[in-house]
Amino acid sequence: MSGASLSPRPARPASRAGGGGGGGVGTWLSVPPPPQPRSPPAMPSQMEHAMETLMFTFHKYAGDKNHLSKEDLRVLMEKEFPGFLENQRDPMALDKIMKDLDQCRDGKVGFQGFFSLVAGLTIACNDYFVLHMKQKGRK
């Protein structure tokens, strides 16, 4: 025979935690590896920071009630979007915004409504930016 041992061997489990083929007792036991030191948390990306800013801003004005009243929305618009209400030609602009965002008609705007407002304003600003850049490129 070509070097094969005829001595009986103990049966081994189908999968061994230790891996490798040492055959010693340590390879048959399931011993977890030592804990690895944690690396410091990575800095948030710009998008993660933007998301965090949106959440914190909403809750800053909503408080514990977790929604914005019309007055909360007015204060938020004045402080976070200075000039937006001032530049509106329509004195009913805030009422119209509130009506659009208050889908349940309960006088409350939740985070989803707030986010819709920010998204709408961002889209309008982007449209203006793209138009301005196209005009600038034509000169």
XYZ file of N, CA and C in Angstrom, residues 30-127:
294
model
N -15.145 24.164 19.270
C -15.590 25.438 18.706
C -15.212 26.551 19.668
N -14.119 27.214 19.412
C -13.643 28.297 20.259
C -13.740 29.583 19.453
N -14.498 30.567 19.954
C -14.627 31.812 19.183
C -13.301 32.562 19.174
N -13.051 33.288 18.101
C -11.813 34.066 18.034
C -11.869 35.212 19.048
N -10.727 35.712 19.466
C -10.734 36.827 20.413
C -11.380 38.054 19.764
N -12.030 38.895 20.561
C -12.682 40.077 19.977
C -11.652 41.000 19.337
N -12.019 41.542 18.200
C -11.141 42.456 17.485
C -11.401 43.882 17.984
N -10.357 44.679 18.112
C -10.592 46.064 18.532
C -11.417 46.784 17.470
N -12.356 47.614 17.934
C -13.212 48.335 16.999
C -12.464 49.532 16.429
N -12.661 49.720 15.147
C -12.057 50.896 14.534
C -12.966 52.090 14.825
N -12.416 53.295 14.850
C -13.254 54.456 15.128
C -14.310 54.600 14.037
N -15.493 55.106 14.399
C -16.549 55.239 13.385
C -16.102 56.179 12.278
N -16.500 55.847 11.075
C -16.144 56.678 9.930
C -16.918 57.991 9.996
N -16.331 59.012 9.435
C -17.015 60.301 9.360
C -18.223 60.140 8.443
N -19.340 60.794 8.780
C -20.512 60.664 7.903
C -20.244 61.314 6.543
N -20.838 60.731 5.531
C -20.720 61.303 4.194
C -21.535 62.594 4.139
N -21.398 63.333 3.071
C -22.175 64.570 2.922
C -23.673 64.269 2.905
N -24.062 63.185 2.255
C -25.485 62.834 2.191
C -26.004 62.424 3.566
N -25.208 61.669 4.320
C -25.630 61.286 5.665
C -25.760 62.523 6.555
N -24.844 63.451 6.394
C -24.914 64.696 7.165
C -26.159 65.492 6.763
N -26.478 65.530 5.474
C -27.674 66.233 5.000
C -28.937 65.596 5.585
N -28.984 64.277 5.610
C -30.141 63.575 6.187
C -30.285 63.903 7.667
N -29.170 63.871 8.363
C -29.180 64.180 9.786
C -29.659 65.614 10.027
N -29.206 66.542 9.203
C -29.621 67.939 9.330
C -31.125 68.075 9.118
N -31.660 67.391 8.121
C -33.109 67.435 7.886
C -33.881 66.914 9.093
N -33.449 65.789 9.636
C -34.152 65.207 10.791
C -34.072 66.123 12.004
N -32.861 66.607 12.307
C -32.700 67.475 13.477
C -33.471 68.779 13.316
N -33.492 69.327 12.104
C -34.214 70.579 11.874
C -35.707 70.379 12.098
N -36.257 69.307 11.559
C -37.682 69.039 11.763
C -38.003 68.953 13.252
N -37.239 68.156 13.979
C -37.532 67.934 15.401
C -37.249 69.165 16.258
N -36.372 70.016 15.796
C -36.104 71.278 16.500
C -37.378 72.125 16.555
N -38.134 72.154 15.468
C -39.347 72.970 15.409
C -40.594 72.195 15.815
N -40.588 70.896 15.623
C -41.752 70.077 15.974
C -41.808 69.793 17.469
N -40.650 69.697 18.097
C -40.612 69.381 19.514
C -41.107 67.980 19.794
N -41.595 67.772 21.013
C -42.046 66.445 21.432
C -43.327 66.002 20.746
N -44.064 66.925 20.183
C -45.339 66.556 19.558
C -45.163 65.877 18.201
N -43.936 65.921 17.649
C -43.599 65.173 16.434
C -44.376 65.621 15.197
N -44.834 66.856 15.200
C -45.459 67.440 14.012
C -45.295 68.955 14.080
N -45.498 69.604 12.952
C -45.426 71.058 12.884
C -46.834 71.631 12.800
N -47.103 72.622 13.627
C -48.344 73.386 13.483
C -48.088 74.466 12.431
N -49.114 75.212 12.075
C -48.935 76.301 11.109
C -47.925 77.313 11.646
N -47.996 77.612 12.938
C -47.053 78.563 13.545
C -45.635 78.001 13.534
N -45.485 76.704 13.842
C -44.168 76.068 13.781
C -43.598 76.163 12.367
N -44.448 75.923 11.391
C -44.019 75.961 9.994
C -43.597 77.379 9.609
N -44.343 78.378 10.069
C -43.998 79.774 9.780
C -42.620 80.110 10.346
N -42.399 79.752 11.617
C -41.116 80.034 12.256
C -39.989 79.293 11.535
N -40.210 78.024 11.199
C -39.214 77.241 10.474
C -38.877 77.907 9.142
N -39.894 78.312 8.403
C -39.665 78.936 7.097
C -38.892 80.245 7.251
N -39.235 81.036 8.263
C -38.550 82.318 8.470
C -37.086 82.131 8.860
N -36.817 81.133 9.688
C -35.445 80.946 10.190
C -34.580 80.095 9.276
N -35.150 79.063 8.674
C -34.359 78.131 7.876
C -34.341 78.476 6.388
N -35.335 79.206 5.931
C -35.395 79.650 4.534
C -35.607 81.158 4.521
N -34.661 81.909 5.107
C -34.861 83.357 5.193
C -35.015 83.950 3.789
N -35.938 84.823 3.671
C -36.176 85.450 2.381
C -37.235 84.762 1.553
N -37.527 83.494 1.818
C -38.511 82.786 0.991
C -39.886 83.424 1.135
N -40.356 83.569 2.368
C -41.673 84.176 2.569
C -41.646 85.666 2.241
N -40.506 86.316 2.526
C -40.385 87.741 2.214
C -40.492 88.003 0.722
N -39.985 87.100 -0.092
C -39.985 87.281 -1.546
C -41.272 86.791 -2.209
N -42.176 86.257 -1.436
C -43.437 85.801 -1.994
C -44.344 86.995 -2.260
N -44.902 87.032 -3.430
C -45.837 88.114 -3.761
C -47.227 87.820 -3.202
N -47.463 86.553 -2.916
C -48.772 86.121 -2.423
C -48.760 86.127 -0.900
N -49.572 87.000 -0.259
C -49.598 87.013 1.209
C -50.171 85.732 1.810
N -50.811 84.930 1.008
C -51.396 83.672 1.480
C -50.469 82.482 1.217
N -49.215 82.746 0.897
C -48.279 81.670 0.534
C -48.168 80.628 1.639
N -48.019 81.069 2.894
C -47.877 80.110 3.993
C -49.141 79.262 4.145
N -50.314 79.899 4.004
C -51.572 79.139 4.093
C -51.649 78.082 2.997
N -51.218 78.431 1.799
C -51.255 77.483 0.684
C -50.262 76.339 0.895
N -49.075 76.677 1.409
C -48.078 75.636 1.700
C -48.621 74.688 2.758
N -49.203 75.263 3.812
C -49.758 74.433 4.892
C -50.857 73.526 4.347
N -51.710 74.071 3.508
C -52.811 73.276 2.937
C -52.259 72.118 2.093
N -51.208 72.394 1.332
C -50.616 71.343 0.498
C -49.961 70.246 1.342
N -49.333 70.640 2.438
C -48.591 69.670 3.252
C -49.468 68.919 4.240
N -50.554 69.531 4.675
C -51.448 68.947 5.683
C -52.466 68.039 4.999
N -52.021 66.853 4.637
C -52.871 65.938 3.877
C -54.057 65.418 4.672
N -53.944 65.320 5.986
C -55.038 64.809 6.811
C -56.018 65.917 7.204
N -55.668 67.149 6.889
C -56.508 68.319 7.227
C -56.744 68.420 8.731
N -55.677 68.143 9.495
C -55.785 68.231 10.950
C -54.929 69.357 11.531
N -54.368 70.201 10.647
C -53.551 71.307 11.107
C -52.142 70.898 11.517
N -51.720 69.719 11.096
C -50.409 69.188 11.470
C -49.637 68.755 10.231
N -48.338 69.020 10.261
C -47.457 68.562 9.189
C -46.411 67.648 9.821
N -46.382 66.398 9.373
C -45.416 65.437 9.876
C -44.097 65.531 9.117
N -43.197 64.631 9.457
C -41.888 64.650 8.819
C -41.991 64.443 7.316
N -42.892 63.573 6.882
C -43.032 63.311 5.453
C -43.453 64.573 4.707
N -44.390 65.337 5.283
C -44.799 66.600 4.669
C -43.664 67.602 4.644
N -42.932 67.686 5.752
C -41.766 68.570 5.822
C -40.759 68.194 4.753
N -40.514 66.898 4.613
C -39.548 66.439 3.615
C -40.034 66.775 2.207
N -41.334 66.666 1.973
C -41.891 67.033 0.662
C -41.655 68.508 0.370
N -41.798 69.340 1.396
C -41.536 70.773 1.232
C -40.076 71.000 0.843
N -39.159 70.396 1.579
C -37.734 70.568 1.300
C -37.396 70.023 -0.093
N -37.971 68.883 -0.437
C -37.721 68.300 -1.763
C -38.242 69.223 -2.860
N -39.440 69.764 -2.684
C -40.006 70.673 -3.685
C -39.163 71.925 -3.861
N -38.727 72.498 -2.747
C -37.876 73.689 -2.822
C -36.529 73.360 -3.469
N -35.998 72.190 -3.157
C -34.716 71.776 -3.733
C -34.840 71.562 -5.235
N -35.933 70.963 -5.662
C -36.169 70.753 -7.101
C -36.282 72.093 -7.817
N -37.027 73.039 -7.222
C -37.160 74.359 -7.833
C -35.804 75.061 -7.937
N -34.999 74.971 -6.890
C -33.661 75.578 -6.913
C -32.781 74.909 -7.962
N -32.873 73.595 -8.080
C -32.080 72.884 -9.084
C -32.511 73.283 -10.488
N -33.815 73.391 -10.718
C -34.305 73.807 -12.040
C -33.757 75.187 -12.396
